[in-house]
Coordinates of C-alpha atoms in Angstrom, one line a residue:
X229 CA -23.2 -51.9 -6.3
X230 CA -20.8 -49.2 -7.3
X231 CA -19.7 -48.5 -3.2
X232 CA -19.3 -51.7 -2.8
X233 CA -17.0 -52.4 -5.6
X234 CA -14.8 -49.1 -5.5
X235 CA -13.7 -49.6 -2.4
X236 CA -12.2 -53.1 -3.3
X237 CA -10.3 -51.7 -6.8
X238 CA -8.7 -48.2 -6.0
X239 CA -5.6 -50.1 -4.7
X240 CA -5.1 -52.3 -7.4
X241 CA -6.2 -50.2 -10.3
X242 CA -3.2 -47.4 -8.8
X243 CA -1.2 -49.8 -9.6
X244 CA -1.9 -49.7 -13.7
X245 CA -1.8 -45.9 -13.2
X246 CA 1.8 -45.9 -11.9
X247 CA 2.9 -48.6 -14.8
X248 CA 1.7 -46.3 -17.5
X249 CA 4.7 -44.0 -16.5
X250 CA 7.0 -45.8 -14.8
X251 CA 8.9 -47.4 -18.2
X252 CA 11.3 -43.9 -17.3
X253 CA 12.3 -44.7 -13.8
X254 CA 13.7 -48.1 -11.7
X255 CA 10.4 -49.3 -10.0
X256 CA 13.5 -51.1 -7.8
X257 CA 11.6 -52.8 -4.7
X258 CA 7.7 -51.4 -5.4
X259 CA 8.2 -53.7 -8.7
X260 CA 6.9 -57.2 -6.9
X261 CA 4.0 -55.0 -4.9
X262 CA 2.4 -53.6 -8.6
X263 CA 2.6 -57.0 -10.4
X264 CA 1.0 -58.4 -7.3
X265 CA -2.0 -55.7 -6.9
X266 CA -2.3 -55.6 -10.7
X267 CA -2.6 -59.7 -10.7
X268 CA -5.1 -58.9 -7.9
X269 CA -7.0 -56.3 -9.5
X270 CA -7.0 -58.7 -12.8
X271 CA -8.6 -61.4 -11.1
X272 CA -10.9 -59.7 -9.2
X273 CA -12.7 -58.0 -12.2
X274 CA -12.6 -61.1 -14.4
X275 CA -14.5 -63.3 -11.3
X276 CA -17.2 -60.4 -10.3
X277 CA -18.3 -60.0 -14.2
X278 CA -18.3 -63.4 -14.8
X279 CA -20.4 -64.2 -11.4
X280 CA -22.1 -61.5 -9.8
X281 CA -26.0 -62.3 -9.6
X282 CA -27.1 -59.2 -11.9
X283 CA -25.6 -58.7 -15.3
X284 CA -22.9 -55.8 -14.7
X285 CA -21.7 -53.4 -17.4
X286 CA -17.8 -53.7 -17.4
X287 CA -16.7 -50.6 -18.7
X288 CA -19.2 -48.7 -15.9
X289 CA -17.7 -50.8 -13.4
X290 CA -14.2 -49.6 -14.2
X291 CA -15.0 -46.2 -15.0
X292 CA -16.3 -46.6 -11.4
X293 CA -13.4 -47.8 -10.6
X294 CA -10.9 -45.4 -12.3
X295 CA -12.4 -41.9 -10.7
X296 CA -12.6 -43.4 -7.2
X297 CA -8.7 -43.9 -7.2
X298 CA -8.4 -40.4 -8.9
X299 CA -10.3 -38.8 -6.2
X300 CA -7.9 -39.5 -3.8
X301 CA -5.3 -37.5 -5.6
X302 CA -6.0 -33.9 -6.8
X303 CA -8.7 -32.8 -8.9
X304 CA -6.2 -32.0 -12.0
X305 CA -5.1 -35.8 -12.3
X306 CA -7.7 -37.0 -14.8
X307 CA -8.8 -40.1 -16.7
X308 CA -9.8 -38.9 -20.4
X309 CA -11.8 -40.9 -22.3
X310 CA -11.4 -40.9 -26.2
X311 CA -14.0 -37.6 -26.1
X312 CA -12.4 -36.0 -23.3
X313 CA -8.8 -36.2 -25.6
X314 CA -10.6 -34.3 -28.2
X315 CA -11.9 -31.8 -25.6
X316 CA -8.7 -31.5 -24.6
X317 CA -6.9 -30.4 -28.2
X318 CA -9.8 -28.1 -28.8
X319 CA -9.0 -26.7 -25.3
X320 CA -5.0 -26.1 -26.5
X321 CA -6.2 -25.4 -30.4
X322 CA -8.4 -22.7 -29.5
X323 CA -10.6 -24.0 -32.3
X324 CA -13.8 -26.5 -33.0
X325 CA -16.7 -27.3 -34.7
X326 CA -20.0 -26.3 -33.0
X327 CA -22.9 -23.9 -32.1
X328 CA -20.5 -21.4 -30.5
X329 CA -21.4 -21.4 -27.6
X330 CA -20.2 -22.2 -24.0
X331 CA -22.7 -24.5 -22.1
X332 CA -22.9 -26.2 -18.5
X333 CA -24.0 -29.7 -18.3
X334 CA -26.4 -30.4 -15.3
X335 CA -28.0 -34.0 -14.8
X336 CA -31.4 -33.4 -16.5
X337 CA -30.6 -30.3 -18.8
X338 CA -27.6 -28.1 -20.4
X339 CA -27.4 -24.5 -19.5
X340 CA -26.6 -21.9 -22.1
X341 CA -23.8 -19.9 -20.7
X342 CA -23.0 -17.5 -23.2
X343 CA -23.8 -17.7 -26.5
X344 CA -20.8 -16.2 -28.8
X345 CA -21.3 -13.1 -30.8
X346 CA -22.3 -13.7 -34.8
X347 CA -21.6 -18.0 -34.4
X348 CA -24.1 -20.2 -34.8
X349 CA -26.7 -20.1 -31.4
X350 CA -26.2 -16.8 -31.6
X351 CA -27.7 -16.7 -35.2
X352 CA -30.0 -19.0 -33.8
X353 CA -31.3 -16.9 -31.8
X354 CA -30.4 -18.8 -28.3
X355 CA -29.5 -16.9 -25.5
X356 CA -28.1 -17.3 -21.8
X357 CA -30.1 -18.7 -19.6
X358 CA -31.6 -20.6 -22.1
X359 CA -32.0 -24.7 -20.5
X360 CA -31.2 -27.2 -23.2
X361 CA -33.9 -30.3 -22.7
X362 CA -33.4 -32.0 -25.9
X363 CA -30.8 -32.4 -28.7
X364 CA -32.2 -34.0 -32.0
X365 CA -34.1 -37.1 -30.2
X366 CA -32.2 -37.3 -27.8
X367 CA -33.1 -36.3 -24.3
X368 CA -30.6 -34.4 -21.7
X369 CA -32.1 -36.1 -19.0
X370 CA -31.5 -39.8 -20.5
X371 CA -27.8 -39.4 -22.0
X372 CA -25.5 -40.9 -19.3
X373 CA -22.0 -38.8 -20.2
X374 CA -21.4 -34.7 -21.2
X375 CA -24.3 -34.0 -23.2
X376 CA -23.0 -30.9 -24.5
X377 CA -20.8 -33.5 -26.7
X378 CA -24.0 -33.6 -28.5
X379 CA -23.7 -30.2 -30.1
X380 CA -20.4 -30.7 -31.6
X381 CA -19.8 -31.6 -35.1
X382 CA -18.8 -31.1 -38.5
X383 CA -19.1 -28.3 -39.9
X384 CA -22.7 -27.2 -41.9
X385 CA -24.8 -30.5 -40.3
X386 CA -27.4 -28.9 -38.5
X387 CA -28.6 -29.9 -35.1
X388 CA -31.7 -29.4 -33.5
X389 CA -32.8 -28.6 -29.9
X390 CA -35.5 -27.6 -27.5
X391 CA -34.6 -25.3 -25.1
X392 CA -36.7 -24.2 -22.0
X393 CA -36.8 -19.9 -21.8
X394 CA -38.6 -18.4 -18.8
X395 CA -41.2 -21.1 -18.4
X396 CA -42.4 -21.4 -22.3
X397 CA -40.8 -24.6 -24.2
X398 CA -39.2 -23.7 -27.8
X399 CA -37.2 -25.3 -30.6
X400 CA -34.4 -24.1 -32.7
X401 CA -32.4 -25.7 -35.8
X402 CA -28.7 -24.5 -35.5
X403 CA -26.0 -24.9 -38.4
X404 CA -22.6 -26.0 -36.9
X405 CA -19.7 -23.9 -38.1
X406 CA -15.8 -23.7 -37.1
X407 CA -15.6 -21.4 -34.1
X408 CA -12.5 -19.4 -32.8
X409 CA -11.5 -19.6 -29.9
X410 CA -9.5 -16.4 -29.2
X411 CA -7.0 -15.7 -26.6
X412 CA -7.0 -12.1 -26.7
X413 CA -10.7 -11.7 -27.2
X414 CA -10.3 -8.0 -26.6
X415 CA -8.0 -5.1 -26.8
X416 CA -8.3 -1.2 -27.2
X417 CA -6.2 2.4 -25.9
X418 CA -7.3 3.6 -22.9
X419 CA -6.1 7.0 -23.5
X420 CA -3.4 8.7 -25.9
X421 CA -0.8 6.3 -24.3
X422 CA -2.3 3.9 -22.4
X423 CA -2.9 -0.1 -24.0
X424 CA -5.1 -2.7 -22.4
X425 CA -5.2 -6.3 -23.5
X426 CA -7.5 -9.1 -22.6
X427 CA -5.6 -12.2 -22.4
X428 CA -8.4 -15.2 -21.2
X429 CA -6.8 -18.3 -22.0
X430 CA -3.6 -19.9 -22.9
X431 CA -4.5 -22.1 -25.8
X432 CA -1.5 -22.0 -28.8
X433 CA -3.0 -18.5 -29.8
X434 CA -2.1 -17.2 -26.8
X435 CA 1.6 -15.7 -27.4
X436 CA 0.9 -14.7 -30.8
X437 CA -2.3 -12.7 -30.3
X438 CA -0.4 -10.8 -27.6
X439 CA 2.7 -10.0 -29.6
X440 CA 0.2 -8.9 -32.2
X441 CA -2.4 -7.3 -30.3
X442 CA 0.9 -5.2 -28.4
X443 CA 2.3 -4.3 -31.6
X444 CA -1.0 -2.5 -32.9
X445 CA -0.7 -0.5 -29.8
X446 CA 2.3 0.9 -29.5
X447 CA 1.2 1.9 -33.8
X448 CA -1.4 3.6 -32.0
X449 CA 0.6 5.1 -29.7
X450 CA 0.7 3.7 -26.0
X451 CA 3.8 4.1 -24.1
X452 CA 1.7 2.3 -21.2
X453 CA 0.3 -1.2 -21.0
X454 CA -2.6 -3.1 -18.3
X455 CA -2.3 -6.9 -19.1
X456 CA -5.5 -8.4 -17.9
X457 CA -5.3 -12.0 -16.8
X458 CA -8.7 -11.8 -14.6
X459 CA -10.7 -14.9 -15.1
X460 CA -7.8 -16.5 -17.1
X461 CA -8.1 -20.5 -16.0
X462 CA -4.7 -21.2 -17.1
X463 CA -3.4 -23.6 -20.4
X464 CA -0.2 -24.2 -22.2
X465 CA 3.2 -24.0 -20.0
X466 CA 5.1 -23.0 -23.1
X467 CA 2.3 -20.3 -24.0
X468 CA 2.9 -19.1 -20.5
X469 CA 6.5 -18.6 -21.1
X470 CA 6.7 -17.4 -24.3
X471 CA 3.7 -14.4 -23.2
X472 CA 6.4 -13.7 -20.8
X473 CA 9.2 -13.6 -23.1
X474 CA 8.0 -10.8 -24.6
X475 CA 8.6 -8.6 -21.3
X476 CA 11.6 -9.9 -20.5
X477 CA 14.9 -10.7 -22.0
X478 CA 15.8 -14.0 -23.7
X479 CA 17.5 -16.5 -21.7
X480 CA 15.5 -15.7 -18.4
X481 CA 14.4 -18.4 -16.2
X482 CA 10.8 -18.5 -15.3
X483 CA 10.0 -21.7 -14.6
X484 CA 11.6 -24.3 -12.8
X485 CA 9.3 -27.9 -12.5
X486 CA 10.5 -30.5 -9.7
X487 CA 9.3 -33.9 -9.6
X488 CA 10.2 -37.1 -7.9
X489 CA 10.6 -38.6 -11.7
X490 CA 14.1 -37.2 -12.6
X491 CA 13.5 -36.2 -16.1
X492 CA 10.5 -34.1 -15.7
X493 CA 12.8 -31.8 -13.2
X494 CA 13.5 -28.9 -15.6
X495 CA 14.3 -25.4 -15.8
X496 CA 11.8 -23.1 -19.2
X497 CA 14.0 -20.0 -20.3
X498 CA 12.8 -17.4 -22.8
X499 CA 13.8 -18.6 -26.5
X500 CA 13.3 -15.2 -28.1
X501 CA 14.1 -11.9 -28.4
X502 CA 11.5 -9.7 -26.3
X503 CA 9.0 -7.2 -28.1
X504 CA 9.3 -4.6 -25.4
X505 CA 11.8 -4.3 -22.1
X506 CA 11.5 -1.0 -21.2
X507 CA 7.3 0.0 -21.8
X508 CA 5.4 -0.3 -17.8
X509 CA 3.0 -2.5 -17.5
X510 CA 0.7 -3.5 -14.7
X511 CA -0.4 -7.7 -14.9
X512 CA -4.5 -8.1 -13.2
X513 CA -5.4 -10.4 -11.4
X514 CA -8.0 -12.4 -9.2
X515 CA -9.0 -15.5 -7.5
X516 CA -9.7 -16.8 -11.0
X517 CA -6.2 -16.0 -12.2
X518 CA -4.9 -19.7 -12.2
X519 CA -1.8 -22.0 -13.3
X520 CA -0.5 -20.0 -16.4
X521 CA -1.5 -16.8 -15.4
X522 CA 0.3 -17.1 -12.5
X523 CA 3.2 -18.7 -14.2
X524 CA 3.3 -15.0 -16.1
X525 CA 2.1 -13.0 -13.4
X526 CA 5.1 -14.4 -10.6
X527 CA 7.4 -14.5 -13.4
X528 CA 6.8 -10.6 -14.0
X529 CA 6.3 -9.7 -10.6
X530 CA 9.8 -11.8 -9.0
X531 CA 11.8 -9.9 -11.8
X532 CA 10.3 -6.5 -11.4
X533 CA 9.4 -6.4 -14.5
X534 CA 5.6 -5.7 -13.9
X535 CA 3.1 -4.0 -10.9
X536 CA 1.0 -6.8 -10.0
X537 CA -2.7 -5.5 -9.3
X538 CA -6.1 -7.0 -8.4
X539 CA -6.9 -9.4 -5.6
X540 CA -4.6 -13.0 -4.9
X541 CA -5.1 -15.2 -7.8
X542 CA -6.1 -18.5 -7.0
X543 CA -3.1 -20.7 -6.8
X544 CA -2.2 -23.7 -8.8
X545 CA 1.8 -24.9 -9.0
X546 CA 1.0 -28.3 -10.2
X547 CA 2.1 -29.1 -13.9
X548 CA 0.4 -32.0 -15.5
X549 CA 0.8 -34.0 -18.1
X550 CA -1.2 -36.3 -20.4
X551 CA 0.3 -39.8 -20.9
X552 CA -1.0 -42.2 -23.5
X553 CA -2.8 -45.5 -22.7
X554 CA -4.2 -47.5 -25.0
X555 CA -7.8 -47.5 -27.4
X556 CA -7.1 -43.8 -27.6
X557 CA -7.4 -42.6 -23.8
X558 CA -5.5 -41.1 -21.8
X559 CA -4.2 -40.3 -18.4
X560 CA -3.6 -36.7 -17.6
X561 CA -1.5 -36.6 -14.7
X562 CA 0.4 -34.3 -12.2
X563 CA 3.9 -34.8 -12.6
X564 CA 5.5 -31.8 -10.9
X565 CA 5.3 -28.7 -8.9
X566 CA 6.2 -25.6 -10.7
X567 CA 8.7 -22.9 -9.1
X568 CA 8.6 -18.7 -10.4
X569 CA 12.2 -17.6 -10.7
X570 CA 12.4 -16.7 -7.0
X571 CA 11.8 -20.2 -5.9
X572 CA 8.6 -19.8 -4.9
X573 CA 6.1 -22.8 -5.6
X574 CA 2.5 -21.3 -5.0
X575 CA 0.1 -23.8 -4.9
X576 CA -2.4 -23.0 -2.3
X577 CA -4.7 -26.2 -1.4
X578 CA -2.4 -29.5 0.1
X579 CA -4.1 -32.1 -1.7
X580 CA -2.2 -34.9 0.1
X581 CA -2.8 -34.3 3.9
X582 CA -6.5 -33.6 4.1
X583 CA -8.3 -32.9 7.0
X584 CA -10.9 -35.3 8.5
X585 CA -13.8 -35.3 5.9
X586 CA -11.0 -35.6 2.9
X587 CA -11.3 -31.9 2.3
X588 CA -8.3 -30.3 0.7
X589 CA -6.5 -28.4 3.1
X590 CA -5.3 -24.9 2.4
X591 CA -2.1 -23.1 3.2
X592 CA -1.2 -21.1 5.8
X593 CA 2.3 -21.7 6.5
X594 CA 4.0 -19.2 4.2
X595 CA 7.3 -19.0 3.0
X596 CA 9.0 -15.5 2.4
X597 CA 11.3 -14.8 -1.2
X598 CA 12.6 -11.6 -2.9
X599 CA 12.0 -10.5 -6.1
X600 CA 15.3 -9.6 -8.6
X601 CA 15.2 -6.2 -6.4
X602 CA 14.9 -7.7 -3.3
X603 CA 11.2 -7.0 -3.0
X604 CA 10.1 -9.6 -0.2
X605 CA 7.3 -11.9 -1.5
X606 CA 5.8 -14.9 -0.4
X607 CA 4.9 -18.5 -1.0
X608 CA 1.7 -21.4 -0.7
X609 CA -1.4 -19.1 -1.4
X610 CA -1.5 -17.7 -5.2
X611 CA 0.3 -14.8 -7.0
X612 CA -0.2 -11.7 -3.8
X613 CA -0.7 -8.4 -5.9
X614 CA 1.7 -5.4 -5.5
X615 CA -1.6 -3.4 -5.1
X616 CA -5.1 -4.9 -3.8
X617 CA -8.0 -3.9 -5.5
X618 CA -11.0 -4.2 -2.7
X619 CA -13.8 -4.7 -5.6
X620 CA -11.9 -7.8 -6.5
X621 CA -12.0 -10.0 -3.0
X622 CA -14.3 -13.1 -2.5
X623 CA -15.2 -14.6 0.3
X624 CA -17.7 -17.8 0.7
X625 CA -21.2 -15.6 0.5
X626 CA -19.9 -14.5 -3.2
X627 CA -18.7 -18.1 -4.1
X628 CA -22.3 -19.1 -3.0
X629 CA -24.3 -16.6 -4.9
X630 CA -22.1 -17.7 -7.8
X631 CA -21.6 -21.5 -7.5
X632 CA -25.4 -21.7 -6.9
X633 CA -26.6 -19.7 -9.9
X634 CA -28.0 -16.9 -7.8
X635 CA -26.5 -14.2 -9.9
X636 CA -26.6 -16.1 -13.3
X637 CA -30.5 -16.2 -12.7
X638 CA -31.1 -13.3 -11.2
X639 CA -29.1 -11.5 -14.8
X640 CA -31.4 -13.7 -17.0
X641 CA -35.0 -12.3 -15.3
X642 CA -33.6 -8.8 -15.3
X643 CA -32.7 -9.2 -19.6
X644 CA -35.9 -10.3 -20.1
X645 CA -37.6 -7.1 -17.6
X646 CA -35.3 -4.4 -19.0
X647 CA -34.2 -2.7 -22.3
X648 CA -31.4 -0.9 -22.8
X649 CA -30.6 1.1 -26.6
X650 CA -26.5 0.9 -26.1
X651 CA -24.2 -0.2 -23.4
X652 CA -23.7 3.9 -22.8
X653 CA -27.6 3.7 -21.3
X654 CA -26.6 0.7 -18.8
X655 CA -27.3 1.5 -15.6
X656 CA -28.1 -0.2 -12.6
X657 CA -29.7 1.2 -9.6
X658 CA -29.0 0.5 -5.7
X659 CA -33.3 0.1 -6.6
X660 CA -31.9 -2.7 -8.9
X661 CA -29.7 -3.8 -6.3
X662 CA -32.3 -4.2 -3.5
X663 CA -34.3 -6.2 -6.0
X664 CA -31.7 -8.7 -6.3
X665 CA -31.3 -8.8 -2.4
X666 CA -34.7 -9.9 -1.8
X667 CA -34.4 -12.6 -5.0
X668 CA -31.2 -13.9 -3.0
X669 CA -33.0 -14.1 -0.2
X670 CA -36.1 -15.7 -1.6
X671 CA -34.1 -18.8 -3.2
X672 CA -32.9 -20.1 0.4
X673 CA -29.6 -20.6 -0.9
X674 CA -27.2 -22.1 1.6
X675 CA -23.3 -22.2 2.6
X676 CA -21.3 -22.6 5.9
X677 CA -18.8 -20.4 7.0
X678 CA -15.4 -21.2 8.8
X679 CA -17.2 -19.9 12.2
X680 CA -20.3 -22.3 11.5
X681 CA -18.0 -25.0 11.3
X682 CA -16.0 -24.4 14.3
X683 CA -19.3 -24.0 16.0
X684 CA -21.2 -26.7 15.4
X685 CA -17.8 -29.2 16.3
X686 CA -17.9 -27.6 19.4
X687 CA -21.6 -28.5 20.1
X688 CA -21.3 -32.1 18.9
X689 CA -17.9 -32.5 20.5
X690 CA -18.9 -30.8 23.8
X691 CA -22.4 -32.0 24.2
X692 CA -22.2 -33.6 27.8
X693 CA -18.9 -31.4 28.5
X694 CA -20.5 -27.8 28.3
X695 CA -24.1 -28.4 29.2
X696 CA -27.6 -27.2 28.4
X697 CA -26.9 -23.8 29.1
X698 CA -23.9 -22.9 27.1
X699 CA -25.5 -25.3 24.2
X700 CA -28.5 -22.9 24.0
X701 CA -25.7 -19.7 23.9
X702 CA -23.5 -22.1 20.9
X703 CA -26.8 -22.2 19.1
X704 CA -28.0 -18.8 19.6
X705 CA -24.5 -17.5 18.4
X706 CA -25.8 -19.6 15.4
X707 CA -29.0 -18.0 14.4
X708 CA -27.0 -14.8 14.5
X709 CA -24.3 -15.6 12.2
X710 CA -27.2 -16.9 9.8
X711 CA -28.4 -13.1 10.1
X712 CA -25.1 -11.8 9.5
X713 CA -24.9 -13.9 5.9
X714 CA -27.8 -11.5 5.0
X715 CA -26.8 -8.1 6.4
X716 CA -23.1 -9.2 4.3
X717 CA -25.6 -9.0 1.4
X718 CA -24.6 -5.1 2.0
X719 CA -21.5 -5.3 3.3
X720 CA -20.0 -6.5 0.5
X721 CA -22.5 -4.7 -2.4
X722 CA -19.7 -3.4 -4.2
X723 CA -17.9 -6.6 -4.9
X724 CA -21.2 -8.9 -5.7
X725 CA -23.0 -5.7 -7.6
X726 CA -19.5 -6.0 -10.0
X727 CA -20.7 -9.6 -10.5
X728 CA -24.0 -8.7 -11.2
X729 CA -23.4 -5.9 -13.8
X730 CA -20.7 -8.2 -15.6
X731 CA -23.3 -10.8 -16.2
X732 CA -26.0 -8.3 -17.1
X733 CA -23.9 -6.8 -19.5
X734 CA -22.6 -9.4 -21.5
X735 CA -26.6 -10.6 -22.3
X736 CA -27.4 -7.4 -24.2
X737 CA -23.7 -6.4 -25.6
X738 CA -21.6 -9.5 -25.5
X739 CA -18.2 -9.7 -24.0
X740 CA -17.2 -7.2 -26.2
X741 CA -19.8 -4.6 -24.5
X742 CA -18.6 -6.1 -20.8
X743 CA -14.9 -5.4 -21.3
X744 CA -15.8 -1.7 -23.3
X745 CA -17.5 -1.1 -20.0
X746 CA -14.7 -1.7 -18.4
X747 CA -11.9 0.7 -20.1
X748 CA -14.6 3.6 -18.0
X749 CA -16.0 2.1 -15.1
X750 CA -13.6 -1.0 -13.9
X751 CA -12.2 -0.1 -10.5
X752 CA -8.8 -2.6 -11.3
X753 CA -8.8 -0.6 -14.7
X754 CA -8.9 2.5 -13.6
X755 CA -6.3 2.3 -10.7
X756 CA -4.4 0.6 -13.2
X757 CA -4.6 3.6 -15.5
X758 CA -4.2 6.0 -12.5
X759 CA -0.7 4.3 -11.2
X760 CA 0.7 3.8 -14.7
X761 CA 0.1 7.8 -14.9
X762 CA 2.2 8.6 -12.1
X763 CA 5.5 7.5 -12.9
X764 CA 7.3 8.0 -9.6
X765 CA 4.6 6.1 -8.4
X766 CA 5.0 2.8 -10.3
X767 CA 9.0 2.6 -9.6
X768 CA 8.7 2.8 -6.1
X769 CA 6.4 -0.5 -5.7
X770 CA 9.0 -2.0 -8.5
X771 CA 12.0 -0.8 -6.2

């Protein structure tokens, strides 16, 4: 029933959407077309729930309805319910009530992720890995929206749940508490003069833990700075900005937004006096470097301020916004592409001329700028480090083993098989590593490459064109690519056995433990470290 209905409403319900914000702008011509669709829409929602054969549930039917039209725009333009608003001000707070922990909702269970050191399921005694089934009476498999909503509340009410670990069914009664959400979970010297911060999100903590967290260094003595934006899915624009502005002088531009709506076309300077102009810094970053990190690492990079290190970060230069509607939703929208100070906009996937099966289509045609030194740099496909770090690349086997739990499962059997005193006795053996390639090959995981594609277009498309002959060769070529997916289990062991050892880590020591491992063993780290040492070295990529 849902098909059927979707198809007839995303016109119509676009054209509420596009009301919400158009009270800023001359609708001009379009005016007559939205009062007409929304007239449209109106009636055609009133007559189906008042005479379709089955009883219908108005609010599904429009949810339905809502997301369908959404789809057909990016994946950041978002209808939030009144639960998704809160979700969203804890996101920017960096605060909540809860269990302290960060979960994964699946259809008939929620996955512990990682439970936070000293909170609540970590008192508990829940761990990653751990499968959520039940939450007080309530049953994962039976709640229709996020059950992970479940686990929030005020603070001191307890909540209990059964959990499924390695096979054997267990309960636990967890306490709720206030949890922090920290922006710079982590920071430490690398040596006599070098600092290293951990900057993960860019909640409204974000600026000040950095200011602080820089400050203590240079108390303890560092002349030298890594800024790690690895993993860091983006956040506040002003956050963004004002982590910059304490690199760079006041009054820089770093932003510029354009937008077909007039006032959201604006240029963010710095407001404040920097902490530090002079001290080198290197900014890391990888494919899941996104939105505001990229804000701060192109801002840093196009005025020389920083050495850009890691692998290309994943690239988002869409801004949105959340508008209100009414009964305490909200629609958070895209509103404008953002622009670093060279005029480079780096969004990487064109969200607006798909190819045939709707996918997003990524960019290839790029664009050439220079930096405040003239440095050439480039456009349409993420923040391109200074310096590549190999270790740090994906490609569409890792994105598999990752998206389908591969190495998340294979970390949680090894916790539970191994024992280690302190993260000093870590160790994990190309014996350990061979163990997991047989596990990956055991769980029949699948994904397609580019060439996969291309080849099996040509066999459909060609059938009758090519003949039997060359369609045995097509699929023949086939079957060996599928052996290549497993011999690029050791091709790329360095770069998936990083993956694996940052998930084992963080079950026995925390994220703490993960990112101490790092200041000694991190390859990004340590070239980091290396290139800040050689002075000569670092002004030459700057220059």
């Amino acid at each position: 029933m849902k098909k059927l209905i979707k198809k007839q409403v995303v016109i119509p319900i676009l054209a509420v959407a596009i009301l919400v914000g158009a009270s800023s702008f001359s609708l001009k011509s379009d005016f007559f077309e939205i009062a007409k669709q929304i007239e449209i829409f109106t009636t055609l929602f009133k007559e189906l729930n008042m005479n379709y054969v089955d009883e219908t549930n108005p609010a599904e039917l429009m949810d339905s309805a809502i997301k369908s039209m959404l789809d057909e725009l990016d994946p950041y333009t978002r209808f939030l319910n009144e639960q998704d608003v809160e979700s969203y001000k804890i996101n920017n707070a960096g605060e909540y009530s809860g269990i302290g922990a960060l979960v994964r909702s699946y259809e008939s269970k929620l996955l512990i992720v990682e439970p936070y050191k000293g909170y609540a399921a970590d008192k508990a005694g829940l761990k990653a890995g751990d499968e959520i089934i039940k939450i007080g009476d309530t049953k994962v498999s039976d709640f229709d929206d996020d059950a992970g909503e479940l686990l929030k509340g005020a603070n001191n009410t307890s909540v209990n749940v059964t959990y499924v670990r390695q096979g054997e069914t267990k309960t636990a009664n967890i306490t709720r508490e206030g949890v922090e959400v920290d922006a710079v979970p982590f920071y430490d010297m690398l040596d006599e003069k070098t600092g290293y911060i951990v900057l993960s999100r860019f909640n409204r903590k974000a600026s000040d833990q950095t200011k602080s967290a820089l400050r203590d260094l240079k108390g303890k003595g560092a002349e030298k700075l890594i800024l790690d934006l690895r993993g860091n899915p983006g956040g506040l624009l002003s956050e963004a900005i004002n982590v910059t502005n304490l690199f760079v002088s006041k009054g820089e531009l770093i932003v510029t937004t354009k937008s077909k709506v007039k006032k959201f076309n604006q240029e963010y300077r710095t407001k404040n006096q920097p902490e530090d102009l002079d001290i080198p810094l290197v900014v890391l970053v990888d494919g899941k470097s996104a939105s505001a990190s990229e804000i701060v690492s192109g801002g840093l990079q196009d005025l020389d301020r920083a050495v850009v290190m890691g692998a290309r970060s994943f690239g988002k230069g869409l801004v949105q916004r959340p508008l209100k509607l009414t009964y305490g939703t909200q629609l958070k929208v895209t509103i404008s592409r953002y622009y670093t100070p060279s005029g480079r906009c780096i969004q990487s996937l064109d969200y607006w001329n798909r190819d045939e099966e709707g996918n997003a289509v990524r960019n290839t045609n790029f664009h050439e700028f220079t930096t405040k030194n003239g440095r050439k740099v480039w456009d349409g496909g993420g923040v391109m480090p200074d310096v590549v770090i190999n270790s740090l690349k994906t490609n569409s086997l890792i994105n598999s083993l990752q998206e389908n739990n591969i190495l998340f499962d294979f970390a949680t059997d090894f916790y539970y098989d191994h024992d280690f005193g302190s993260i000093n006795d870590f160790t994990f053996s190309d014996a350990d590593y061979d163990a997991f390639k047989k596990y990956a090959k055991e769980q029949n995981f699948t994904f397609q490459t580019k060439t996969e594609e291309l080849l099996e277009q040509s066999i459909n498309t060609d059938d009758a064109l090519l003949g039997s002959e060359v369609q045995e060769k097509y699929k023949d070529l086939l079957l060996a690519v599928n052996r290549g997916k497993i011999t690029a289990l050791d091709t790329f062991k360095e770069e998936i056995k990083k993956g694996l050892e940052d998930e084992i880590i963080t079950r026995y020591f925390y994220r703490e433990g993960l990112y101490k491992h790092y200041l000694s063993h991190d390859d990004a780290i340590l070239a980091a470290k290396t290139l800040l040492g050689d002075s000569t070295k670092y002004s030459e990529i700057l220059e």
